[in-house]
Short mmCIF file of C-alpha atoms and ligand atoms in Angstrom, two decimals:
data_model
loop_
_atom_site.label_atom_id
_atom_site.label_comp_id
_atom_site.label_asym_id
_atom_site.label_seq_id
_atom_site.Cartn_x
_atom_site.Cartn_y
_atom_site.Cartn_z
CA UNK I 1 17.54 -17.87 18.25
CA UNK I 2 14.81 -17.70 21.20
CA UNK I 3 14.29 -21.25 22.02
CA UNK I 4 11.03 -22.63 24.13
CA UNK I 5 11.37 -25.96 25.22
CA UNK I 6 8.26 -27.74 26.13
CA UNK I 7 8.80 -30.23 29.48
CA UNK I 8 9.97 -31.24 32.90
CA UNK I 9 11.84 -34.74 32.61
CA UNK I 10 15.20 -36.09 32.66
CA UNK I 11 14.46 -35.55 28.68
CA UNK I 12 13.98 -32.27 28.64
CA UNK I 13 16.57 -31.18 31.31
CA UNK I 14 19.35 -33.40 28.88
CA UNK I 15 17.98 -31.05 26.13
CA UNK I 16 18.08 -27.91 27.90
CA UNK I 17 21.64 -28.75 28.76
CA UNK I 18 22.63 -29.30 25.43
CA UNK I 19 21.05 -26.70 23.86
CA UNK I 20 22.31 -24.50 26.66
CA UNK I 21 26.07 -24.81 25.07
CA UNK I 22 24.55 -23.69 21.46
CA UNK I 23 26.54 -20.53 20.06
CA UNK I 24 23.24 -20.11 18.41
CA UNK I 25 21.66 -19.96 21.20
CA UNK I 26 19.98 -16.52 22.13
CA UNK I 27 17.03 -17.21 25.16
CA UNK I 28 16.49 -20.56 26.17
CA UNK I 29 12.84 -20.69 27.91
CA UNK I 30 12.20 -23.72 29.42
CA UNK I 31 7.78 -24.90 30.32
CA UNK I 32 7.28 -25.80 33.19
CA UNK I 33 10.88 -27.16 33.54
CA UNK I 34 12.17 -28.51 37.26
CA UNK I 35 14.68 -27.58 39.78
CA UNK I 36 17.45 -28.57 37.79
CA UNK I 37 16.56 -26.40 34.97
CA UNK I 38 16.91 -22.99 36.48
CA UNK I 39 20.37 -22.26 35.74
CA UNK I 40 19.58 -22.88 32.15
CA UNK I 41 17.06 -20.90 30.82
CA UNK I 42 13.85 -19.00 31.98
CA UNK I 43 11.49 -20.71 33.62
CA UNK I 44 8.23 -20.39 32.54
CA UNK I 45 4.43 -21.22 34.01
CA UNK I 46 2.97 -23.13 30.96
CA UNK I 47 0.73 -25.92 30.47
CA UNK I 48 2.18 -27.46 27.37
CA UNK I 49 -1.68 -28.57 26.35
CA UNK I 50 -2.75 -24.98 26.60
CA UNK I 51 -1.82 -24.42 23.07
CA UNK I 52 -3.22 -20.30 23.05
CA UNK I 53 -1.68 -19.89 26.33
CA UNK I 54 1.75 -21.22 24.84
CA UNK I 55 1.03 -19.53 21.64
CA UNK I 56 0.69 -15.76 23.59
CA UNK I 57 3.96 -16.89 25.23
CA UNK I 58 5.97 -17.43 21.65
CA UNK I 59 4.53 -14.09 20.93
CA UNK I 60 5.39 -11.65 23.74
CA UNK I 61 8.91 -13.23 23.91
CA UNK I 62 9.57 -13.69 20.05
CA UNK I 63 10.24 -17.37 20.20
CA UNK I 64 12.02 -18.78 17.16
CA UNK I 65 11.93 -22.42 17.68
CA UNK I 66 9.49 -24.70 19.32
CA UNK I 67 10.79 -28.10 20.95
CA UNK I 68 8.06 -30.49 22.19
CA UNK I 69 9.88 -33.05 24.90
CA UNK I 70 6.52 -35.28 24.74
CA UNK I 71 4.10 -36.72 23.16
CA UNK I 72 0.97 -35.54 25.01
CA UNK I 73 0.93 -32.35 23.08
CA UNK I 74 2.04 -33.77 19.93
CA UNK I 75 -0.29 -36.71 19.83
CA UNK I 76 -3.24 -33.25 20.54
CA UNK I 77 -2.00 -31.49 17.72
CA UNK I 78 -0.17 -28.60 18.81
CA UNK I 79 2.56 -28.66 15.71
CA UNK I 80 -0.79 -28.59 13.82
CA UNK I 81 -1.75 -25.62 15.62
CA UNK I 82 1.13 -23.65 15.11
CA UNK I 83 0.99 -24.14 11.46
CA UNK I 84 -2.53 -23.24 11.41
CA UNK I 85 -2.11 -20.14 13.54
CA UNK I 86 -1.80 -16.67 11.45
CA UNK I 87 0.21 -15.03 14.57
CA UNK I 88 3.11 -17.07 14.76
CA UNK I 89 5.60 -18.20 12.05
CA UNK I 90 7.81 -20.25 14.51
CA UNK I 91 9.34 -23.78 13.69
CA UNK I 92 8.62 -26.91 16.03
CA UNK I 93 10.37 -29.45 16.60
CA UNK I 94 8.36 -32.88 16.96
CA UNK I 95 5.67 -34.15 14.03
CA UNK I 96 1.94 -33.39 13.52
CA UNK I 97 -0.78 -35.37 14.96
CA UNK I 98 -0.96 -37.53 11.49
CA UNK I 99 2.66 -38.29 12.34
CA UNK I 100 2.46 -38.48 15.88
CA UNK I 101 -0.18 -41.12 15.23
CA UNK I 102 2.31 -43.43 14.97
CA UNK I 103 2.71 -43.25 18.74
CA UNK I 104 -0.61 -42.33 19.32
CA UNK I 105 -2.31 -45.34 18.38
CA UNK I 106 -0.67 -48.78 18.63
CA UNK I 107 -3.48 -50.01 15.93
CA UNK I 108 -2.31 -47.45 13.60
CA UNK I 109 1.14 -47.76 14.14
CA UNK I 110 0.78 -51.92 13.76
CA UNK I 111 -1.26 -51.14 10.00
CA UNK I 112 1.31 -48.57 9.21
CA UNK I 113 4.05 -51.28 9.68
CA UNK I 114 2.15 -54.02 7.95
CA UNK I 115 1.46 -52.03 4.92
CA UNK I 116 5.02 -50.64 4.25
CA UNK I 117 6.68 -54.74 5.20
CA UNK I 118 8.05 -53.37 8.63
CA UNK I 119 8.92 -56.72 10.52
CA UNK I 120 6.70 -56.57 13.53
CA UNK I 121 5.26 -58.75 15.81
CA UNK I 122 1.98 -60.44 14.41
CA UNK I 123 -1.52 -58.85 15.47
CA UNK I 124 -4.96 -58.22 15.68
CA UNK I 125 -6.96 -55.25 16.65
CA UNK I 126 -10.25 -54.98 18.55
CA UNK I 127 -12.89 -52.20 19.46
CA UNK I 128 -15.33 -51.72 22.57
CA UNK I 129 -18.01 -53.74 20.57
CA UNK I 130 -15.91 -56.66 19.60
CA UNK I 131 -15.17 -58.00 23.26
CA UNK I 132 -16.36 -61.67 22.30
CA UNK I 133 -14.09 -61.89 19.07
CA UNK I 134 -10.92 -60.63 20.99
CA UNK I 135 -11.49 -63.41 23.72
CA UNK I 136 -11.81 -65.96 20.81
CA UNK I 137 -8.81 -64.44 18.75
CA UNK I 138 -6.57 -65.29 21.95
CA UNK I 139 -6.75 -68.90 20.49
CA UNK I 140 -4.62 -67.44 17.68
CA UNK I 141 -2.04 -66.60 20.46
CA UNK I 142 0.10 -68.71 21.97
CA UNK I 143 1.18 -67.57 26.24
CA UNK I 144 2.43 -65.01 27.02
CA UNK I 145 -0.13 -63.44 25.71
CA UNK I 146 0.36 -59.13 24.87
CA UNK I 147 -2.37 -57.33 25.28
CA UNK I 148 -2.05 -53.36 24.46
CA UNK I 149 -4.33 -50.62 24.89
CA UNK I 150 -4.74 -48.37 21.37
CA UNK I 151 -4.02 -45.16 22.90
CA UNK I 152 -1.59 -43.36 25.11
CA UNK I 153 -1.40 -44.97 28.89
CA UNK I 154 1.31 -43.31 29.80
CA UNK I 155 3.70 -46.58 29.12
CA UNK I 156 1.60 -48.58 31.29
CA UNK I 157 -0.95 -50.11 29.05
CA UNK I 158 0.70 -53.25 28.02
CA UNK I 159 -0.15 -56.08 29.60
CA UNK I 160 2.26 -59.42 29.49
CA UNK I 161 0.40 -62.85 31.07
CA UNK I 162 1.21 -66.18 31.08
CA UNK I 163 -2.62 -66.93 31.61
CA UNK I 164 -5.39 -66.97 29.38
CA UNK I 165 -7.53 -66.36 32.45
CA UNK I 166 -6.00 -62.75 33.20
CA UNK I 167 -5.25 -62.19 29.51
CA UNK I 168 -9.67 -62.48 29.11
CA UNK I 169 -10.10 -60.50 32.25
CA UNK I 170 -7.84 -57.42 31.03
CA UNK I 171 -9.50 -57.43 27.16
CA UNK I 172 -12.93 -57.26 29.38
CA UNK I 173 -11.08 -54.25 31.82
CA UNK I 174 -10.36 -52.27 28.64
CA UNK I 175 -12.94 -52.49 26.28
CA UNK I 176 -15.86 -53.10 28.70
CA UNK I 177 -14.52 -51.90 31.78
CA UNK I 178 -12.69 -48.24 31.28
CA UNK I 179 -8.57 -49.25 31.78
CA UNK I 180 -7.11 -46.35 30.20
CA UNK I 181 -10.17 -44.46 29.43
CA UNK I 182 -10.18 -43.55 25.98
CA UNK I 183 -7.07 -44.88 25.45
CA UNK I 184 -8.15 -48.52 26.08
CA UNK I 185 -11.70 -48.62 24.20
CA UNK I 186 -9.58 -49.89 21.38
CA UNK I 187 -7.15 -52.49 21.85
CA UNK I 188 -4.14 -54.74 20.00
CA UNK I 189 -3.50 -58.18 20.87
CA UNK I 190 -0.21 -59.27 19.53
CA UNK I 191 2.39 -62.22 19.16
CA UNK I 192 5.25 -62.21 21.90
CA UNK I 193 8.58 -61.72 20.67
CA UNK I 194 11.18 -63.21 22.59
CA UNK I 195 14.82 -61.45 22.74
CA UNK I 196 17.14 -58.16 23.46
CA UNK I 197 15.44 -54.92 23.70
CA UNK I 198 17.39 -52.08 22.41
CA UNK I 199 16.17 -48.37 21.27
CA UNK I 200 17.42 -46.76 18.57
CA UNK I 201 16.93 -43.24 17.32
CA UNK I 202 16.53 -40.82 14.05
CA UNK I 203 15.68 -37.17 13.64
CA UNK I 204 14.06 -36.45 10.45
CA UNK I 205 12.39 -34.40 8.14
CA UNK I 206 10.30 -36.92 6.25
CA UNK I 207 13.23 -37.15 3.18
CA UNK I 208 16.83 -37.00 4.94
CA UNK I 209 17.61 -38.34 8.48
CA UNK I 210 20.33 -38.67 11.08
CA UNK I 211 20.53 -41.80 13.38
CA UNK I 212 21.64 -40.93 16.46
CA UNK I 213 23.54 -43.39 18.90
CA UNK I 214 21.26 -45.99 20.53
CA UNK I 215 20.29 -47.32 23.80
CA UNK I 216 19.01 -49.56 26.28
CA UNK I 217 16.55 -48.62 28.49
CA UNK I 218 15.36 -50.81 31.99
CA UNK I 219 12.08 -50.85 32.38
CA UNK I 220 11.13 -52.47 35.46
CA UNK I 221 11.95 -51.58 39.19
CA UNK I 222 13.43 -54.45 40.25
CA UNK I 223 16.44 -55.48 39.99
CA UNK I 224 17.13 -58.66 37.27
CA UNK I 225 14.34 -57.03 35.67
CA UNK I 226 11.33 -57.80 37.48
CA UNK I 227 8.40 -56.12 39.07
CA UNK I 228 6.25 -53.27 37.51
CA UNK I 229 6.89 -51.72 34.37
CA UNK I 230 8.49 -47.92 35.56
CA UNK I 231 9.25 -45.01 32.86
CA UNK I 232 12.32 -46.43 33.02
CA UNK I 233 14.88 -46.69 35.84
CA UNK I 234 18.58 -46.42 33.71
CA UNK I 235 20.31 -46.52 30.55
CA UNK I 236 23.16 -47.13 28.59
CA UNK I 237 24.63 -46.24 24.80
CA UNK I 238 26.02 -47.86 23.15
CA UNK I 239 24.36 -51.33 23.37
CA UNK I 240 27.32 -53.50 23.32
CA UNK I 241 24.99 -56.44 21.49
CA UNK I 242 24.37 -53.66 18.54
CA UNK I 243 26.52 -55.47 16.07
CA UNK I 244 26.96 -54.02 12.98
CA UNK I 245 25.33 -56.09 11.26
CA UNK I 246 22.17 -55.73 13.23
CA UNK I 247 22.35 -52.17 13.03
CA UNK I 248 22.69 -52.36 9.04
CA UNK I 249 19.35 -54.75 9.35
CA UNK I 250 17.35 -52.39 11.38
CA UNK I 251 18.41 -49.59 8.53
CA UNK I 252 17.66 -50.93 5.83
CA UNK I 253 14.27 -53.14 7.30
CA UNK I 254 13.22 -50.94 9.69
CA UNK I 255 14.20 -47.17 9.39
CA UNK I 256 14.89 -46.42 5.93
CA UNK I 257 11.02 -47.97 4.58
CA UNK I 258 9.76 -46.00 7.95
CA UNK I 259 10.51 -42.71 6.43
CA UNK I 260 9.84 -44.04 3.00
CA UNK I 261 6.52 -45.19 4.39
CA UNK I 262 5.82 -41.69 6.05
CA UNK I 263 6.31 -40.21 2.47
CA UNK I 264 4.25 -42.64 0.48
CA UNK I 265 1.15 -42.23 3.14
CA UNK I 266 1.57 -38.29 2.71
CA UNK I 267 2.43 -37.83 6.26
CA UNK I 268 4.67 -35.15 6.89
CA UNK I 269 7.37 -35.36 9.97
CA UNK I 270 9.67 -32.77 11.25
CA UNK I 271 10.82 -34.51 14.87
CA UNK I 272 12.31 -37.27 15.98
CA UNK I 273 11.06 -40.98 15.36
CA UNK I 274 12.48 -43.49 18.32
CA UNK I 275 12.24 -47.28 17.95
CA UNK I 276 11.59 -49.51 20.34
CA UNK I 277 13.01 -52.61 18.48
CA UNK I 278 13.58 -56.64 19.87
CA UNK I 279 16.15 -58.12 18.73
CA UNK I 280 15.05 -61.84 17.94
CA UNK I 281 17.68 -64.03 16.74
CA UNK I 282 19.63 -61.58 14.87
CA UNK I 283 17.01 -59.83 13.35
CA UNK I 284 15.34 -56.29 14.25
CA UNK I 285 11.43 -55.72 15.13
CA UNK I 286 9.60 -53.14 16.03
CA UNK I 287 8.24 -53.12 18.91
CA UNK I 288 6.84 -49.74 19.15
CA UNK I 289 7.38 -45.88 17.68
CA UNK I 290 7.37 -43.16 19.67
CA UNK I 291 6.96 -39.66 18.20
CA UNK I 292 9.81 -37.95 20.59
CA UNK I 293 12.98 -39.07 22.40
CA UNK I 294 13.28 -41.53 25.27
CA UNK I 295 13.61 -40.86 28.89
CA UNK I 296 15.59 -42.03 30.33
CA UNK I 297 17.44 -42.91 26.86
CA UNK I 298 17.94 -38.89 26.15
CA UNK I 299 20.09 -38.66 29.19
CA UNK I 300 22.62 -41.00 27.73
CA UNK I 301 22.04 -39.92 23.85
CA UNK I 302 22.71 -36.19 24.10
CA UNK I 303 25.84 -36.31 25.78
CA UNK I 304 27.33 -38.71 23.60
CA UNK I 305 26.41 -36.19 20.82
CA UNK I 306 29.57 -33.62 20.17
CA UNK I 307 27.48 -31.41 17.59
CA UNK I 308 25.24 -28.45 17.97
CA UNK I 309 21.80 -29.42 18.78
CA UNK I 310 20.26 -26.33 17.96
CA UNK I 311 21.71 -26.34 14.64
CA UNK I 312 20.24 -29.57 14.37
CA UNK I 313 16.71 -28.29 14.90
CA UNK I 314 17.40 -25.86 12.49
CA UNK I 315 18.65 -27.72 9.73
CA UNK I 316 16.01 -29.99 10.35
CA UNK I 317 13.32 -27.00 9.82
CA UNK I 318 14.76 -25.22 7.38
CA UNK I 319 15.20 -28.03 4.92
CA UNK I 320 18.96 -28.74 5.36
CA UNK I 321 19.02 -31.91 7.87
CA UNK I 322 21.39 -34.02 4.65
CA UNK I 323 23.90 -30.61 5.50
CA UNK I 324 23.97 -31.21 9.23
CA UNK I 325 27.42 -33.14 10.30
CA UNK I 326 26.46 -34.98 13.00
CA UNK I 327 29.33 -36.22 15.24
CA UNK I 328 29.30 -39.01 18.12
CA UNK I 329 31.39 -39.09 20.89
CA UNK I 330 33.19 -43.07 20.80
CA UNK I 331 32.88 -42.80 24.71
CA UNK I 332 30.62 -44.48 26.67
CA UNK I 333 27.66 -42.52 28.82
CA UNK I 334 25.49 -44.57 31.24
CA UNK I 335 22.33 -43.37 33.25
CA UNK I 336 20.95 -44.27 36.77
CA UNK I 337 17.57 -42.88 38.02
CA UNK I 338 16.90 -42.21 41.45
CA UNK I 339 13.69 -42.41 42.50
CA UNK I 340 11.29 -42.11 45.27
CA UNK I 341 10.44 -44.52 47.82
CA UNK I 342 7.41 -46.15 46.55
CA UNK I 343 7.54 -45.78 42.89
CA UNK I 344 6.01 -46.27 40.28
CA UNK I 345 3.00 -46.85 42.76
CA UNK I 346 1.97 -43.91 44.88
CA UNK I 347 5.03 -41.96 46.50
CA UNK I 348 5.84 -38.82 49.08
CA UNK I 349 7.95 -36.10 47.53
CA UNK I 350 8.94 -32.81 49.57
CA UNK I 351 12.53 -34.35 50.63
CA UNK I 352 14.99 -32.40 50.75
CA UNK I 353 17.89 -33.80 48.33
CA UNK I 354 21.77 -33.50 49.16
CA UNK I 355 24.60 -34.00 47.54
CA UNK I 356 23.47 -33.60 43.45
CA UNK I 357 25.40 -30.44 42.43
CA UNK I 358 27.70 -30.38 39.82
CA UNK I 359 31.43 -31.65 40.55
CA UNK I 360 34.16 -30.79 38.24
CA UNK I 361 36.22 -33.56 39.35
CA UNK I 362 33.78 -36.12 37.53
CA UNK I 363 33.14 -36.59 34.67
CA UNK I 364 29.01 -36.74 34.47
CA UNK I 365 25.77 -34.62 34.80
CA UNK I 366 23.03 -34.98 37.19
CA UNK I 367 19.86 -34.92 35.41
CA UNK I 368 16.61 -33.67 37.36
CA UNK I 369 13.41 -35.40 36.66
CA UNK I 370 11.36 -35.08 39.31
CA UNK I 371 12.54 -32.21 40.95
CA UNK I 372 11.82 -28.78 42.90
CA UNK I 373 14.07 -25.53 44.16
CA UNK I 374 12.96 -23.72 47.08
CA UNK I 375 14.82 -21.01 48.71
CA UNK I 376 17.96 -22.62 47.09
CA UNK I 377 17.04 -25.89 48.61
CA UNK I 378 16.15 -29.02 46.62
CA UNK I 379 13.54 -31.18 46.92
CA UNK I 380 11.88 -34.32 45.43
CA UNK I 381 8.68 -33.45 43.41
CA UNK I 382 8.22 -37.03 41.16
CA UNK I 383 8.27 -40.59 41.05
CA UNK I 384 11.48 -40.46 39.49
CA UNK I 385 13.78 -37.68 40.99
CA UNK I 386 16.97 -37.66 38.67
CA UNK I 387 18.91 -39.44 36.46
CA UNK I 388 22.61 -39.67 37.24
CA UNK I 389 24.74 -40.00 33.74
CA UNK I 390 28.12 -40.67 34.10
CA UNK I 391 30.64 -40.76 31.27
CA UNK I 392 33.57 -42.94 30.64
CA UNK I 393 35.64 -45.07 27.84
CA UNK I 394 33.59 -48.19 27.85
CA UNK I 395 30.22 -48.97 29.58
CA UNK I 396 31.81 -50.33 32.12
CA UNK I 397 33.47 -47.39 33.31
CA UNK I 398 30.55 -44.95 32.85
CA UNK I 399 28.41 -47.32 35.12
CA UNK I 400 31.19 -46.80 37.41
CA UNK I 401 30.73 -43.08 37.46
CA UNK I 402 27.05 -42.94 37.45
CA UNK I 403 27.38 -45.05 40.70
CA UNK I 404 30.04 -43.11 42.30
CA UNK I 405 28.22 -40.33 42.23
CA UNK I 406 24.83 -41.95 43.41
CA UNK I 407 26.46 -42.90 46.64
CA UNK I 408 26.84 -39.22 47.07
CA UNK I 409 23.16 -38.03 46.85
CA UNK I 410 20.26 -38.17 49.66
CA UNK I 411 17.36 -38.18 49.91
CA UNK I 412 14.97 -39.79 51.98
CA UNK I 413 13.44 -43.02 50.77
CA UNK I 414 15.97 -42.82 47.27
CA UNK I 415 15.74 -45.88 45.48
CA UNK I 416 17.78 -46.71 42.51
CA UNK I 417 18.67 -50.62 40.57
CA UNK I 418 21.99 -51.91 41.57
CA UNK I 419 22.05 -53.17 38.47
CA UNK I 420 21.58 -50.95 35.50
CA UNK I 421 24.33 -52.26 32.79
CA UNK I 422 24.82 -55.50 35.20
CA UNK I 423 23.43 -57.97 32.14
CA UNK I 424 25.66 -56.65 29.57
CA UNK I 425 28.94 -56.68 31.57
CA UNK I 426 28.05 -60.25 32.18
CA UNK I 427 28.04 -61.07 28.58
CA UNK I 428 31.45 -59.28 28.25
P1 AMP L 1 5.45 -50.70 24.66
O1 AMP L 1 4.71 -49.70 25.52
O2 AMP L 1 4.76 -51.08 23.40
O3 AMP L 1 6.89 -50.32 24.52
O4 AMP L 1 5.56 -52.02 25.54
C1 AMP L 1 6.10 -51.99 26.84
C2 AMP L 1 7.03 -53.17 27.01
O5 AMP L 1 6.33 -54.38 26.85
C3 AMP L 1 8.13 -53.22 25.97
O6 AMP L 1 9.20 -52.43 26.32
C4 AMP L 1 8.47 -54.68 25.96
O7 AMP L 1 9.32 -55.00 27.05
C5 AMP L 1 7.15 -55.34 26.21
N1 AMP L 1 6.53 -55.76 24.95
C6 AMP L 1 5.67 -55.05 24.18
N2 AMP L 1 5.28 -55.75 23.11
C7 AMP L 1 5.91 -56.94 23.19
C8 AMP L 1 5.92 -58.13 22.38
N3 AMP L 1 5.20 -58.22 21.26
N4 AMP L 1 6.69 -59.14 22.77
C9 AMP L 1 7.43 -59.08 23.90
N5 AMP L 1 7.45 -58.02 24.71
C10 AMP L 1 6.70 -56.95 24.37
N1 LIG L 2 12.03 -44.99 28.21
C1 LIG L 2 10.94 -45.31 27.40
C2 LIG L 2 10.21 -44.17 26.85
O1 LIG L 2 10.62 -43.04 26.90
O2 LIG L 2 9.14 -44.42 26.28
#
């Protein structure tokens, strides 16, 4: 199969990687990619939004299979658009906007819940012309009060505040004051949930599904979790705190009326569905869908998957997902980002980077996220620059790697948390 892979993360590098080892595997074109890509597959000069552009591209090189890393172009249709188009038959991998909705808007996503008894956090939902009824619904809330923009912000249009003061003056920002554009003319206020954040993962086709192995992403920069909100600075699988229990709970509560619900509302979904859960007491919410992987969570998922992913796509297009044997490596994979000196504020890239290439005495991958080759030199090109996974029996060990092999890279101004994994050892 000719395979184009929409993206330039950590995600979509993880991907390439693993569909890179695919016996079914016949091109592997990769848009726009980064520097860590290159090896894999054939690098190609696409805007992912351009959906003609991209669709003259399938055409010329006979691409099979469509994989869409994010949700930009899923959340604009372009799974829509291929369906539609009378020049193309090729499969994609990732939902259509109905279904991409789900990540798309927060308001939809919070009805879609409510109306199929998915346990989420209590809310209400505003527009542009209801500014003085979303400052008096606050007095539903109790501090801290969450505050969420509709549409997509790029993962930065939640706000958390203790004060009612700030919580006023950021409804008034977004639906008065253009925060997030379009994106924030609508917006969700909702009930804090207190408790253990943990991500957790299916790929389906709307009847069957696989769940792959969860993780735990770290959101903020700082270390012991504080400062701003970042795509995400590490990672680990498998959450330690997953009991099985819990996991059974978010199945049966959570993912199995999900896809039920998807099918009931006559949405149709070929992709993956992640879900950002809280675990509150020992119980599952949902804290929000996304209509694609994680990243950084991808970096640690994939390579605790032993199966072919590319068969996986196409059992998942083809109607044959329930045939699919999905196997899980038991072992441990843990990821730490790198990142540039500033992030996720404004940054310099353009340094050169030492020190990442492959190693066959350890037992990892360097992921590029933010990267660029030149003349066979690397260099930064992102906020965050890679994503070092390391491997190992437990989480303890894998953390181990990951940092091993972080002490080896430079480049200047490279930031990463001391502590990704640090909370969960403790409770060991
Ligand atoms: P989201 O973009 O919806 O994932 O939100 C970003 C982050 O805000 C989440 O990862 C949580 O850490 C936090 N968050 C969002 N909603 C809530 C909530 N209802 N209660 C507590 N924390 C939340
Ligand atoms: N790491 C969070 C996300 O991909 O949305």
């Amino acid at each position: 199969m000719n395979v184009l892979l929409l993206g330039s993360g950590g995600r979509e590098h993880a991907m390439a990687w693993k569909l890179s080892e695919s016996s079914m595997l016949r091109d592997l074109h990769i848009a726009p990619g980064n520097g860590g890509m290159q090896e894999l597959g054939i690098m190609a000069d696409l805007d992912a939004m351009d959906f003609p552009a991209v669709e003259r591209y399938v055409r010329r090189h006979k691409i099979d299979l469509l994989v869409v890393g994010a949700e930009a172009p899923l959340v604009a249709g372009i799974a829509d658009y291929f369906e539609a188009s009378e020049k193309t038959n090729i499969a994609v991998v990732g939902p259509k906007k109905k279904g991409a909705m789900l990540e798309g808007s927060k308001e939809f996503a919070k009805a879609f819940m409510q109306r199929h008894n998915i346990p989420t956090a209590r809310y209400a939902s505003f527009g542009s012309d209801q500014l003085s009824e979303a400052i008096a619904a606050l007095d539903k809330f109790k501090a801290p009060y969450v505050i969420k923009a509709d549409g997509l912000a790029g993962g930065k249009g939640v706000i958390i505040t203790e004060s009612k003061q700030e919580a006023v003056k950021t409804l008034e920002a977004m639906l008065k004051g253009g925060a997030f554009n379009e994106a924030g003319k609508r917006v969700v206020i909702e009930e804090f949930l207190a408790g253990q954040e943990v991500s957790m993962f299916v790929v389906t086709d709307g009847k069957s599904y696989h769940i792959l192995p969860s993780a735990k992403d770290y959101k903020r920069i700082g270390e012991g979790d504080t400062g701003l909100n970042t795509g995400g600075m590490g990672a680990i699988s498998p959450v330690p705190y997953l009991s099985e229990e819990f996991q059974q709970k978010a199945l049966n509560q959570i993912i199995i009326p999900t896809i039920k619900g998807l099918t009931k509302d006559e949405i149709p979904y070929h992709g993956f569905v992640f879900f950002g859960l809280m675990k509150v007491g020992s119980d599952p919410y949902v804290i929000e869908y996304n209509c694609r992987m994680g990243d950084p969570e991808t970096e640690v998922v994939l390579p605790r998957i032993k199966s072919d992913l590319l068969h996986l796509f196409e059992n998942l297009c083809s109607g044959l997902l329930s045939e699919y044997d999905l196997e899980i490596d038991e072992r441990a994979a843990t990821t730490v980002v790198m990142a540039s000196s500033g992030y996720p504020g404004s940054y310099d890239t353009n340094f050169e980077i030492k020190g990442a290439e492959a190693d066959a005495k350890w037992d990892g991958v360097v992921f590029h996220c933010g990267t660029k080759m030149s003349r066979r030199k690397l260099y930064t090109n992102g906020g965050r620059v890679l994503a070092v996974t390391g491997r190992g029996a437990t989480v303890e060990d894998a953390l181990k790697r990951s940092y091993e092999k972080v002490e080896k890279i430079t480049f200047q101004g490279a930031y990463c948390r001391k502590d990704i994994g640090a909370d969960i050892l403790d409770l060991a």
